Short mmCIF file of C-alpha atoms and ligand atoms in Angstrom, two decimals:
data_model
loop_
_atom_site.label_atom_id
_atom_site.label_comp_id
_atom_site.label_asym_id
_atom_site.label_seq_id
_atom_site.Cartn_x
_atom_site.Cartn_y
_atom_site.Cartn_z
CA MET A 1 14.89 116.82 -40.85
CA LEU A 2 18.41 118.18 -40.55
CA ASN A 3 21.05 116.65 -38.22
CA GLU A 4 19.14 113.49 -37.37
CA ARG A 5 21.03 110.85 -35.40
CA ASP A 6 20.31 107.29 -34.40
CA LEU A 7 19.13 107.80 -30.82
CA THR A 8 19.28 104.11 -29.91
CA ALA A 9 23.05 104.50 -29.64
CA TYR A 10 22.42 106.93 -26.76
CA GLU A 11 19.75 104.94 -24.91
CA ASN A 12 21.88 102.83 -22.60
CA LEU A 13 25.07 104.83 -22.18
CA PRO A 14 26.69 104.04 -18.78
CA VAL A 15 27.45 107.71 -18.05
CA ILE A 16 25.74 110.89 -19.18
CA PRO A 17 27.99 112.59 -21.78
CA GLU A 18 29.51 115.89 -20.67
CA ASN A 19 30.05 117.24 -24.18
CA GLU A 20 27.45 119.08 -26.21
CA PRO A 21 25.50 118.22 -28.26
CA GLU A 22 26.04 114.52 -27.26
CA ARG A 23 24.60 115.24 -23.83
CA GLN A 24 21.36 116.47 -25.37
CA PHE A 25 21.15 113.47 -27.71
CA TYR A 26 21.41 111.28 -24.61
CA TYR A 27 18.45 113.11 -23.00
CA MET A 28 16.47 112.96 -26.23
CA ALA A 29 16.87 109.18 -26.22
CA GLN A 30 15.59 109.03 -22.62
CA ILE A 31 12.60 111.27 -23.39
CA ARG A 32 11.77 109.16 -26.41
CA LYS A 33 11.45 106.11 -24.16
CA LEU A 34 9.14 107.97 -21.76
CA VAL A 35 7.03 109.38 -24.60
CA LYS A 36 6.64 105.91 -26.12
CA GLN A 37 5.60 104.45 -22.79
CA ARG A 38 2.99 107.16 -22.19
CA GLN A 39 1.75 106.85 -25.74
CA GLU A 40 1.09 103.15 -25.19
CA GLU A 41 -0.75 103.87 -21.92
CA LEU A 42 -2.96 106.49 -23.55
CA GLY A 43 -3.40 104.68 -26.88
CA ARG A 44 -2.62 107.88 -28.82
CA PRO A 45 0.44 109.89 -29.81
CA LEU A 46 1.70 112.69 -27.54
CA THR A 47 1.33 116.09 -29.19
CA ALA A 48 3.43 119.24 -29.07
CA TYR A 49 2.29 122.78 -29.87
CA HIS A 50 4.79 125.45 -30.57
CA LEU A 51 4.45 129.22 -30.90
CA CYS A 52 7.19 131.47 -32.19
CA VAL A 53 7.07 135.26 -32.18
CA GLY A 54 9.74 137.83 -32.96
CA CYS A 55 12.48 137.99 -35.53
CA GLN A 56 14.20 135.58 -37.91
CA MET A 57 16.63 134.56 -35.17
CA ASN A 58 13.75 133.29 -33.09
CA ALA A 59 12.29 131.52 -36.11
CA LYS A 60 15.61 129.77 -36.63
CA ASP A 61 15.80 128.78 -32.94
CA SER A 62 12.27 127.45 -33.16
CA GLU A 63 13.16 125.13 -36.02
CA LYS A 64 15.66 123.54 -33.66
CA LEU A 65 13.22 123.34 -30.74
CA LEU A 66 10.64 121.67 -32.94
CA GLY A 67 13.22 119.34 -34.47
CA VAL A 68 14.18 118.16 -30.99
CA LEU A 69 10.56 117.54 -29.97
CA LEU A 70 9.82 115.52 -33.10
CA GLU A 71 12.95 113.43 -32.55
CA CYS A 72 11.72 112.76 -29.02
CA GLY A 73 8.56 111.22 -30.46
CA TYR A 74 6.09 114.09 -30.10
CA VAL A 75 3.72 114.79 -32.99
CA GLU A 76 3.24 118.44 -33.95
CA THR A 77 -0.25 119.85 -33.46
CA ASP A 78 -1.94 123.21 -34.06
CA GLN A 79 -4.43 122.51 -31.24
CA GLU A 80 -2.68 124.45 -28.49
CA LEU A 81 -5.20 123.86 -25.73
CA ASP A 82 -5.27 120.08 -26.18
CA ALA A 83 -1.53 119.59 -26.59
CA ASP A 84 0.57 117.49 -24.21
CA PHE A 85 3.50 119.85 -24.55
CA VAL A 86 3.26 123.59 -25.25
CA ILE A 87 6.22 125.83 -25.86
CA TYR A 88 6.31 129.59 -26.51
CA ASN A 89 9.48 131.05 -27.97
CA THR A 90 9.03 134.67 -26.90
CA CYS A 91 10.13 138.14 -28.05
CA THR A 92 10.41 141.25 -25.90
CA ILE A 93 11.35 143.90 -28.44
CA ARG A 94 8.18 145.88 -27.70
CA GLU A 95 5.81 145.83 -24.75
CA ASN A 96 2.84 144.46 -26.71
CA ALA A 97 4.79 141.26 -27.53
CA ASN A 98 4.99 140.59 -23.77
CA LEU A 99 1.35 141.41 -23.09
CA LYS A 100 0.24 138.86 -25.68
CA VAL A 101 2.22 136.12 -23.94
CA TYR A 102 0.61 136.83 -20.57
CA GLY A 103 -2.83 136.84 -22.22
CA ARG A 104 -2.28 133.44 -23.84
CA LEU A 105 -0.76 132.00 -20.69
CA GLY A 106 -3.90 132.89 -18.74
CA VAL A 107 -6.03 130.79 -21.10
CA LEU A 108 -3.52 127.95 -21.11
CA GLY A 109 -3.43 127.91 -17.30
CA SER A 110 -7.16 127.26 -17.00
CA LYS A 111 -6.88 124.47 -19.54
CA LYS A 112 -4.04 122.88 -17.60
CA LYS A 113 -6.32 122.53 -14.59
CA GLN A 114 -8.33 120.00 -16.65
CA ASN A 115 -5.20 118.30 -18.02
CA PRO A 116 -2.52 118.34 -15.31
CA ASP A 117 -0.21 116.24 -17.50
CA MET A 118 0.21 119.13 -19.92
CA ILE A 119 3.79 120.46 -19.84
CA ILE A 120 4.25 124.19 -20.52
CA ALA A 121 7.64 125.64 -21.45
CA LEU A 122 8.64 129.26 -22.04
CA CYS A 123 11.87 130.32 -23.69
CA GLY A 124 13.32 133.11 -25.82
CA CYS A 125 14.18 136.74 -25.25
CA MET A 126 11.45 137.61 -22.75
CA MET A 127 12.80 134.99 -20.35
CA GLN A 128 16.15 136.79 -20.16
CA GLU A 129 14.42 139.56 -18.19
CA LYS A 130 14.44 139.03 -14.45
CA THR A 131 11.18 140.94 -13.91
CA VAL A 132 9.42 138.61 -16.35
CA VAL A 133 10.67 135.44 -14.69
CA ASP A 134 9.74 136.80 -11.25
CA LYS A 135 6.25 137.56 -12.47
CA ILE A 136 5.80 134.08 -13.96
CA ARG A 137 7.08 132.40 -10.80
CA LYS A 138 4.57 134.39 -8.77
CA SER A 139 1.49 134.62 -10.95
CA TYR A 140 1.78 131.73 -13.43
CA LYS A 141 2.92 128.92 -11.14
CA PHE A 142 1.60 126.28 -13.53
CA VAL A 143 4.45 126.92 -15.99
CA ASP A 144 6.82 123.93 -15.97
CA ILE A 145 10.02 124.97 -17.71
CA ILE A 146 11.64 128.38 -18.23
CA PHE A 147 14.86 128.77 -20.15
CA GLY A 148 16.54 131.55 -22.11
CA THR A 149 18.29 132.40 -25.33
CA HIS A 150 21.81 131.29 -24.33
CA ASN A 151 20.91 127.74 -23.35
CA ASN A 152 18.05 126.88 -25.69
CA PHE A 153 20.02 123.85 -26.87
CA LYS A 154 19.27 122.38 -23.40
CA LEU A 155 15.58 121.72 -24.08
CA PRO A 156 16.04 117.90 -23.96
CA GLU A 157 17.85 117.96 -20.59
CA LEU A 158 15.32 120.34 -19.02
CA LEU A 159 12.32 118.49 -20.38
CA TYR A 160 13.65 115.14 -19.16
CA ASN A 161 14.30 116.54 -15.67
CA ARG A 162 10.79 117.96 -15.58
CA MET A 163 9.30 114.62 -16.65
CA ILE A 164 11.12 112.89 -13.81
CA ASN A 165 10.73 115.51 -11.05
CA LYS A 166 7.46 117.29 -11.80
CA GLU A 167 8.73 120.59 -10.44
CA MET A 168 9.08 123.97 -12.11
CA ILE A 169 12.53 124.30 -13.68
CA VAL A 170 14.09 127.70 -14.26
CA ASP A 171 17.43 127.76 -16.08
CA ILE A 172 18.55 131.17 -17.35
CA TRP A 173 22.12 132.04 -18.31
CA GLU A 174 23.39 135.62 -18.23
CA ASP A 175 25.53 135.17 -21.34
CA THR A 176 27.67 132.48 -22.93
CA THR A 177 30.61 131.95 -25.20
CA MET A 178 29.24 128.54 -26.15
CA ILE A 179 27.67 128.00 -29.56
CA VAL A 180 25.96 124.61 -29.71
CA GLU A 181 24.84 123.66 -33.20
CA ASP A 182 24.01 120.39 -34.91
CA LEU A 183 20.82 119.59 -33.04
CA PRO A 184 17.96 118.25 -35.16
CA ALA A 185 15.97 120.97 -36.94
CA LYS A 186 12.57 120.81 -38.56
CA ARG A 187 12.81 123.23 -41.45
CA VAL A 188 9.67 125.20 -42.31
CA TYR A 189 10.42 125.58 -46.02
CA PRO A 190 12.22 122.84 -47.95
CA PHE A 191 13.73 125.35 -50.40
CA LYS A 192 14.86 128.24 -48.19
CA SER A 193 16.45 128.64 -44.80
CA GLY A 194 17.96 131.14 -42.39
CA VAL A 195 21.58 130.62 -41.33
CA ASN A 196 22.99 132.31 -38.24
CA ILE A 197 26.31 133.95 -38.91
CA MET A 198 26.50 135.72 -35.58
CA TYR A 199 24.70 135.92 -32.28
CA GLY A 200 24.07 138.82 -29.91
CA CYS A 201 24.68 142.53 -30.35
CA ASN A 202 27.21 145.06 -29.07
CA ASN A 203 25.57 148.22 -30.32
CA PHE A 204 23.40 149.21 -27.39
CA CYS A 205 21.02 151.47 -29.24
CA THR A 206 19.46 153.21 -26.26
CA TYR A 207 15.88 152.06 -26.95
CA CYS A 208 16.74 148.42 -27.60
CA ILE A 209 16.56 145.40 -25.32
CA VAL A 210 18.34 142.97 -27.67
CA PRO A 211 21.90 143.39 -26.30
CA TYR A 212 20.57 142.60 -22.81
CA VAL A 213 18.64 139.49 -23.81
CA ARG A 214 20.87 138.10 -26.55
CA GLY A 215 24.26 138.90 -25.02
CA ARG A 216 27.48 140.07 -26.64
CA GLU A 217 28.22 139.74 -30.31
CA LYS A 218 29.76 136.39 -31.34
CA SER A 219 30.58 135.51 -34.94
CA ARG A 220 30.45 131.90 -36.05
CA ALA A 221 33.54 130.53 -37.78
CA PRO A 222 33.24 130.84 -41.57
CA GLU A 223 33.92 127.11 -42.15
CA GLU A 224 30.97 126.22 -39.92
CA ILE A 225 28.67 128.61 -41.75
CA LEU A 226 29.76 127.35 -45.16
CA ASP A 227 29.39 123.74 -44.03
CA GLU A 228 25.86 124.39 -42.82
CA ILE A 229 24.94 126.06 -46.10
CA ARG A 230 26.41 123.17 -48.12
CA ARG A 231 24.36 120.71 -46.06
CA LEU A 232 21.23 122.81 -46.60
CA VAL A 233 21.85 122.95 -50.35
CA ASP A 234 22.27 119.16 -50.39
CA ASP A 235 18.91 119.04 -48.61
CA GLY A 236 17.18 121.04 -51.39
CA VAL A 237 17.70 124.65 -50.29
CA VAL A 238 18.17 127.25 -53.06
CA GLU A 239 17.86 130.46 -51.02
CA ILE A 240 19.50 131.29 -47.72
CA MET A 241 19.23 134.29 -45.45
CA LEU A 242 22.33 135.08 -43.41
CA LEU A 243 21.17 136.20 -39.98
CA GLY A 244 22.67 138.59 -37.45
CA GLN A 245 21.63 141.75 -35.59
CA ASN A 246 24.34 143.65 -37.41
CA VAL A 247 25.77 141.49 -40.19
CA ASN A 248 28.09 144.30 -41.29
CA SER A 249 30.25 143.80 -38.23
CA TYR A 250 30.60 140.07 -38.93
CA GLY A 251 34.00 138.54 -38.30
CA LYS A 252 35.63 141.39 -36.41
CA ASN A 253 36.31 139.23 -33.37
CA LEU A 254 37.23 135.99 -35.09
CA GLU A 255 40.70 134.58 -34.47
CA THR A 256 41.41 135.31 -38.11
CA PRO A 257 39.23 138.36 -38.76
CA MET A 258 37.12 138.38 -41.89
CA THR A 259 34.71 140.94 -43.30
CA PHE A 260 31.08 140.28 -44.12
CA ALA A 261 31.80 140.99 -47.80
CA GLU A 262 34.51 138.31 -47.77
CA LEU A 263 32.11 135.83 -46.21
CA LEU A 264 29.51 136.66 -48.88
CA GLN A 265 32.02 135.95 -51.62
CA LYS A 266 32.72 132.52 -50.14
CA VAL A 267 29.02 131.77 -49.81
CA GLU A 268 28.53 132.81 -53.43
CA GLU A 269 30.91 130.04 -54.55
CA ILE A 270 28.72 127.24 -53.16
CA PRO A 271 27.37 125.31 -56.16
CA GLY A 272 23.61 124.79 -56.25
CA LEU A 273 22.87 127.83 -54.08
CA GLU A 274 20.86 130.33 -56.13
CA ARG A 275 19.96 133.22 -53.85
CA ILE A 276 21.59 134.92 -50.89
CA ARG A 277 19.80 137.35 -48.56
CA PHE A 278 20.93 138.87 -45.28
CA MET A 279 19.47 140.68 -42.29
CA THR A 280 20.15 143.18 -40.71
CA SER A 281 22.56 145.82 -41.94
CA HIS A 282 23.52 148.61 -39.59
CA PRO A 283 24.22 151.79 -41.60
CA LYS A 284 27.24 152.70 -39.47
CA ASP A 285 29.18 149.60 -40.60
CA LEU A 286 28.04 149.24 -44.21
CA SER A 287 31.22 149.29 -46.29
CA ASP A 288 31.99 150.12 -49.92
CA GLU A 289 33.39 146.61 -50.10
CA LEU A 290 29.91 145.26 -49.36
CA ILE A 291 28.27 147.45 -52.00
CA GLU A 292 30.87 146.23 -54.48
CA ALA A 293 30.29 142.59 -53.50
CA MET A 294 26.53 143.01 -53.96
CA LYS A 295 26.95 144.78 -57.27
CA ASN A 296 29.18 142.05 -58.71
CA SER A 297 27.21 139.14 -57.35
CA LYS A 298 24.91 136.89 -59.36
CA LYS A 299 23.35 135.42 -56.23
CA ILE A 300 22.96 138.22 -53.68
CA CYS A 301 19.37 139.42 -53.90
CA ARG A 302 18.53 142.94 -54.97
CA HIS A 303 17.22 143.89 -51.55
CA LEU A 304 18.81 145.76 -48.70
CA HIS A 305 17.13 146.34 -45.36
CA LEU A 306 18.76 149.43 -43.93
CA PRO A 307 17.10 150.59 -40.71
CA LEU A 308 16.89 154.37 -40.47
CA GLN A 309 15.16 154.56 -37.04
CA SER A 310 14.98 158.37 -37.25
CA GLY A 311 15.78 161.07 -39.79
CA SER A 312 16.94 163.54 -37.15
CA THR A 313 20.64 163.60 -36.34
CA GLU A 314 19.80 164.83 -32.86
CA VAL A 315 17.49 161.86 -32.19
CA LEU A 316 19.93 159.43 -33.81
CA LYS A 317 22.56 160.66 -31.40
CA ARG A 318 20.35 160.02 -28.40
CA MET A 319 19.49 156.62 -29.87
CA ASN A 320 23.25 155.91 -29.99
CA ARG A 321 22.98 154.90 -33.65
CA ARG A 322 26.34 156.44 -34.50
CA TYR A 323 25.44 157.91 -37.89
CA THR A 324 23.93 161.21 -38.96
CA LYS A 325 21.01 161.99 -41.24
CA GLU A 326 23.49 163.14 -43.90
CA HIS A 327 25.60 160.01 -43.65
CA TYR A 328 22.52 157.82 -44.00
CA ILE A 329 21.22 159.70 -47.04
CA GLU A 330 24.62 159.64 -48.70
CA LEU A 331 24.91 155.91 -48.10
CA ALA A 332 21.41 155.08 -49.35
CA GLU A 333 21.88 157.24 -52.45
CA LYS A 334 25.23 155.63 -53.19
CA ILE A 335 23.61 152.19 -52.98
CA ARG A 336 20.78 153.25 -55.32
CA ARG A 337 23.35 154.67 -57.75
CA GLU A 338 25.61 151.60 -57.72
CA ILE A 339 22.83 149.00 -57.75
CA PRO A 340 19.91 150.65 -59.56
CA ASP A 341 17.53 147.68 -59.37
CA ILE A 342 17.87 147.36 -55.57
CA ALA A 343 14.86 147.58 -53.24
CA LEU A 344 15.63 149.53 -50.08
CA THR A 345 13.54 148.82 -47.00
CA THR A 346 13.80 150.18 -43.49
CA ASP A 347 12.67 150.30 -39.86
CA ILE A 348 11.54 153.58 -38.29
CA ILE A 349 10.68 154.34 -34.67
CA VAL A 350 8.21 157.14 -33.97
CA GLY A 351 7.87 158.91 -30.63
CA PHE A 352 11.37 158.31 -29.24
CA PRO A 353 11.80 160.37 -26.03
CA GLY A 354 12.36 164.03 -26.83
CA GLU A 355 11.34 163.70 -30.50
CA THR A 356 10.07 167.14 -31.55
CA GLU A 357 7.75 167.97 -34.41
CA GLU A 358 10.84 169.19 -36.32
CA ASP A 359 12.67 165.91 -35.65
CA PHE A 360 9.70 164.02 -36.98
CA GLU A 361 9.55 166.22 -40.11
CA GLU A 362 13.18 165.28 -40.75
CA THR A 363 12.21 161.61 -40.69
CA MET A 364 9.45 162.36 -43.22
CA GLU A 365 12.00 164.20 -45.34
CA VAL A 366 14.34 161.19 -45.48
CA VAL A 367 11.40 158.94 -46.34
CA ASP A 368 10.46 161.28 -49.21
CA ARG A 369 14.00 161.37 -50.45
CA ILE A 370 14.98 157.69 -50.22
CA ARG A 371 11.58 156.41 -51.35
CA TYR A 372 11.67 153.03 -49.63
CA GLU A 373 10.10 150.07 -51.39
CA SER A 374 8.74 149.15 -47.98
CA ALA A 375 9.16 150.26 -44.37
CA PHE A 376 8.31 148.84 -40.96
CA THR A 377 7.13 151.62 -38.68
CA PHE A 378 7.01 151.22 -34.90
CA LEU A 379 5.70 153.28 -32.03
CA TYR A 380 8.50 153.69 -29.51
CA SER A 381 8.04 151.21 -26.69
CA LYS A 382 9.73 151.80 -23.35
CA ARG A 383 11.87 148.79 -22.38
CA THR A 384 12.84 148.58 -18.73
CA GLY A 385 16.60 148.40 -18.29
CA THR A 386 17.47 150.33 -21.47
CA PRO A 387 18.91 153.87 -21.14
CA ALA A 388 16.04 155.49 -23.08
CA ALA A 389 13.50 154.24 -20.54
CA LYS A 390 14.98 156.78 -18.11
CA PHE A 391 15.12 159.67 -20.61
CA GLU A 392 13.00 162.68 -19.82
CA ASP A 393 10.40 163.94 -22.29
CA GLN A 394 8.69 160.63 -23.00
CA ILE A 395 6.26 161.49 -25.79
CA PRO A 396 2.51 161.35 -25.00
CA LYS A 397 0.81 158.41 -26.68
CA GLU A 398 -1.62 160.57 -28.70
CA VAL A 399 1.18 162.72 -30.13
CA ALA A 400 3.22 159.67 -31.13
CA GLN A 401 0.17 157.97 -32.60
CA LYS A 402 -0.63 161.00 -34.79
CA ARG A 403 2.92 161.07 -36.13
CA PHE A 404 2.85 157.34 -36.64
CA ASP A 405 -0.35 157.55 -38.71
CA ARG A 406 1.09 160.31 -40.87
CA LEU A 407 4.29 158.37 -41.43
CA LEU A 408 2.51 155.14 -42.25
CA GLU A 409 0.34 156.88 -44.82
CA ARG A 410 3.38 158.42 -46.51
CA VAL A 411 5.38 155.21 -46.44
CA GLN A 412 2.51 153.24 -47.98
CA ALA A 413 1.86 155.82 -50.69
CA ILE A 414 5.52 155.82 -51.73
CA ALA A 415 5.73 152.02 -51.60
CA ALA A 416 2.70 151.76 -53.91
CA GLU A 417 4.35 154.13 -56.39
CA GLN A 418 7.63 152.22 -56.21
CA CYS A 419 5.77 149.00 -56.84
CA LYS A 420 4.65 150.19 -60.28
CA LYS A 421 8.09 150.29 -61.77
CA ASP A 422 8.53 146.63 -62.61
CA VAL A 423 5.27 146.25 -64.55
CA GLY A 424 6.08 144.84 -67.99
CA LYS A 425 9.38 143.26 -66.93
CA CYS A 426 10.16 139.56 -66.94
CA VAL A 427 11.61 138.57 -63.58
CA ASP A 428 12.73 135.44 -61.71
CA VAL A 429 10.38 134.38 -58.96
CA LEU A 430 11.02 131.76 -56.25
CA VAL A 431 7.66 130.05 -55.71
CA GLU A 432 6.85 129.88 -51.99
CA SER A 433 3.28 128.57 -52.08
CA VAL A 434 0.70 127.20 -54.50
CA SER A 435 -2.97 127.06 -53.60
CA GLU A 436 -6.38 126.89 -55.20
CA GLU A 437 -8.26 130.17 -55.55
CA ASP A 438 -11.52 130.49 -57.50
CA CYS A 439 -10.95 127.11 -59.17
CA LYS A 440 -7.49 128.19 -60.38
CA MET A 441 -4.10 127.11 -59.03
CA MET A 442 -2.37 130.31 -57.96
CA ALA A 443 1.35 130.41 -57.23
CA THR A 444 2.93 133.04 -54.97
CA GLY A 445 6.61 133.79 -54.94
CA ARG A 446 9.22 136.42 -54.36
CA MET A 447 11.34 138.40 -56.75
CA SER A 448 15.00 138.94 -55.99
CA ASN A 449 14.03 142.37 -54.58
CA ASN A 450 11.65 140.61 -52.17
CA THR A 451 8.38 141.79 -53.78
CA MET A 452 5.62 139.19 -53.90
CA VAL A 453 4.15 138.08 -57.23
CA HIS A 454 0.94 136.07 -57.75
CA PHE A 455 0.40 134.15 -60.97
CA GLU A 456 -1.43 131.13 -62.30
CA GLY A 457 0.72 128.04 -61.86
CA CYS A 458 0.70 124.45 -60.65
CA LYS A 459 1.88 122.44 -57.64
CA GLU A 460 5.09 121.39 -59.42
CA LEU A 461 6.37 124.98 -59.30
CA TYR A 462 6.67 124.93 -55.49
CA GLY A 463 10.24 125.74 -54.45
CA ARG A 464 11.40 126.48 -58.01
CA ILE A 465 12.74 129.70 -59.50
CA VAL A 466 10.70 130.51 -62.62
CA PRO A 467 10.43 133.43 -65.07
CA VAL A 468 7.30 135.55 -64.70
CA GLN A 469 6.11 138.50 -66.74
CA ILE A 470 4.79 141.23 -64.41
CA THR A 471 1.40 142.41 -65.67
CA GLU A 472 -0.15 144.51 -62.89
CA SER A 473 0.82 146.28 -59.67
CA LYS A 474 -1.44 145.86 -56.66
CA GLY A 475 0.27 148.43 -54.45
CA PHE A 476 2.70 146.22 -52.58
CA TYR A 477 2.57 143.06 -54.69
CA TYR A 478 2.21 142.15 -58.36
CA PHE A 479 0.17 139.96 -60.63
CA GLY A 480 2.06 138.20 -63.41
CA THR A 481 2.07 135.49 -66.06
CA LEU A 482 4.32 132.45 -66.01
CA MET A 483 6.69 132.46 -68.98
CA PRO A 484 8.26 129.47 -70.71
CA ASP A 485 11.51 128.40 -69.01
CA ARG A 486 14.50 130.16 -70.50
CA GLY A 487 16.32 126.82 -70.21
N1 SAH B 1 19.42 144.74 -35.24
C1 SAH B 1 18.46 145.37 -36.03
C2 SAH B 1 17.12 145.55 -35.38
C3 SAH B 1 16.50 144.48 -34.59
S1 SAH B 1 15.02 144.92 -33.78
C4 SAH B 1 18.98 146.76 -36.38
O1 SAH B 1 19.75 147.35 -35.66
O2 SAH B 1 18.55 147.27 -37.37
C5 SAH B 1 13.97 145.34 -35.13
C6 SAH B 1 13.43 146.72 -35.08
O3 SAH B 1 12.60 146.89 -33.96
C7 SAH B 1 14.45 147.83 -34.95
O4 SAH B 1 15.06 148.14 -36.15
C8 SAH B 1 13.64 148.96 -34.40
O5 SAH B 1 13.10 149.74 -35.42
C9 SAH B 1 12.52 148.26 -33.65
N2 SAH B 1 12.65 148.44 -32.20
C10 SAH B 1 13.65 147.99 -31.42
N3 SAH B 1 13.45 148.40 -30.14
C11 SAH B 1 12.30 149.12 -30.13
C12 SAH B 1 11.57 149.81 -29.13
N4 SAH B 1 11.98 149.85 -27.87
N5 SAH B 1 10.43 150.43 -29.49
C13 SAH B 1 10.00 150.41 -30.76
N6 SAH B 1 10.65 149.79 -31.75
C14 SAH B 1 11.79 149.14 -31.45
FE1 SF4 B 2 19.06 146.64 -31.12
FE2 SF4 B 2 20.68 148.42 -32.13
FE3 SF4 B 2 21.55 145.95 -31.71
FE4 SF4 B 2 19.81 146.44 -33.65
S1 SF4 B 2 21.89 147.19 -33.54
S2 SF4 B 2 19.72 144.79 -32.16
S3 SF4 B 2 18.54 148.05 -32.79
S4 SF4 B 2 20.94 147.42 -30.17
FE1 F3S B 3 12.48 139.83 -30.40
FE2 F3S B 3 14.58 138.67 -29.43
FE3 F3S B 3 14.36 138.95 -32.01
S1 F3S B 3 13.59 140.44 -28.58
S2 F3S B 3 13.16 140.80 -32.23
S3 F3S B 3 13.04 137.75 -30.76
S4 F3S B 3 16.25 139.03 -30.85
#
């Protein structure tokens, strides 16, 4: 566990600390006492279930939420319906993410009738929407705690208040300039970790809810980021992923401005760190300096996720993406030229309001030309409060679905062809899991370009970077053979 502290020091403080994160450590100490007491009454540990949906930012937030709960004395469980504490860290990027939450809540509500002591908390992006909170207040009255993305560090304080008062608590902030770090975190993988370099987004793509639910862009100070990475490396991490909605605009608003490429160069110098990834790059801000930094780096992975969204300049304009089809193609081709072994991946939205058949063909054309190693394709989802929700010419579902199917087929066919090109090569693979299959121990890991490789291995390989000879392409992953260590 990262950032553990001795909570006993906080148990009997005469006044509640005003400063963060001390204040939350105080509340964690109080919860721990209550949890222990209840545990003794029941003769069993108190359990916590946690669900995280959405992007890497949410995953990173969830590590902190879980870290806090474990420090408070809860034991993690995968038995949602029998848990004493249930928390959903939600996403609202597309409508179906929301619908799933309501569906699950319905089931949870009936279970809570049998176990009134169960505490249910909801947090994350969905909670930043007023309509959502109103609906939960009205139709899901059994929910105990609702908080948002700007104050998720407050979980201990809110949980303690709920334990004492037994009333629904709703605490949502509109935005914040506060960045509270250093709370305990339960890391999912011992050998890799995400690291936030910035929060929020200022781009206001017209389809996207993120700027409304995550607030304005805020870069973290470089020293704090580097410190966190050093601590992670000391804790066994060899691969980090720098996280931000638009990492290419990192540092613009710092007191001493710094570019993302400069930050990368500093991260590169950290001894013991082997691999650097980042997410997400907005094409409008991707600089030659960054391409140069990637090209010259020994640690930055050969993978760039460069969301296209649409291949039509007209649609891009209405999406407020601030680049044209030509600019995007030029950029992607330059990257392929400068870094030939790079894997380019992308996000594409189909059925944006007003998208014509010709617009869609232009998207297909870019896909054919750039030949992505992989692409996430999405049906446009109308998000209340975004400008595009009010655009005329919303595309009928059947039309969008047909285009989506065509695009997906093309994207997959190209990806399968791209995935043939490394057969025969010997590559470095970071082993992410080892399990028994058909009486053999099979290891699964990722190449620098993010492609998965399966090969026969053993438990000891977990978390290590090892050489593997690629023997066969399976469309979007490879089979390989472990090679002797190059030393
Ligand atoms: N900041 C990142 C994207 C974060 S959201 C970027 O700008 O690239 C991840 C992806 O979800 C987006 O790239 C987009 O393709 C998709 N997405 C966002 N809003 C959407 C919506 N309303 N409907 C469908 N897909 C959407
Ligand atoms: Fe959304 Fe655009 Fe910001 Fe990405 S850059 S999070 S798509 S508004
Ligand atoms: Fe979803 Fe929020 Fe991420 S809306 S995609 S979890 S920033």
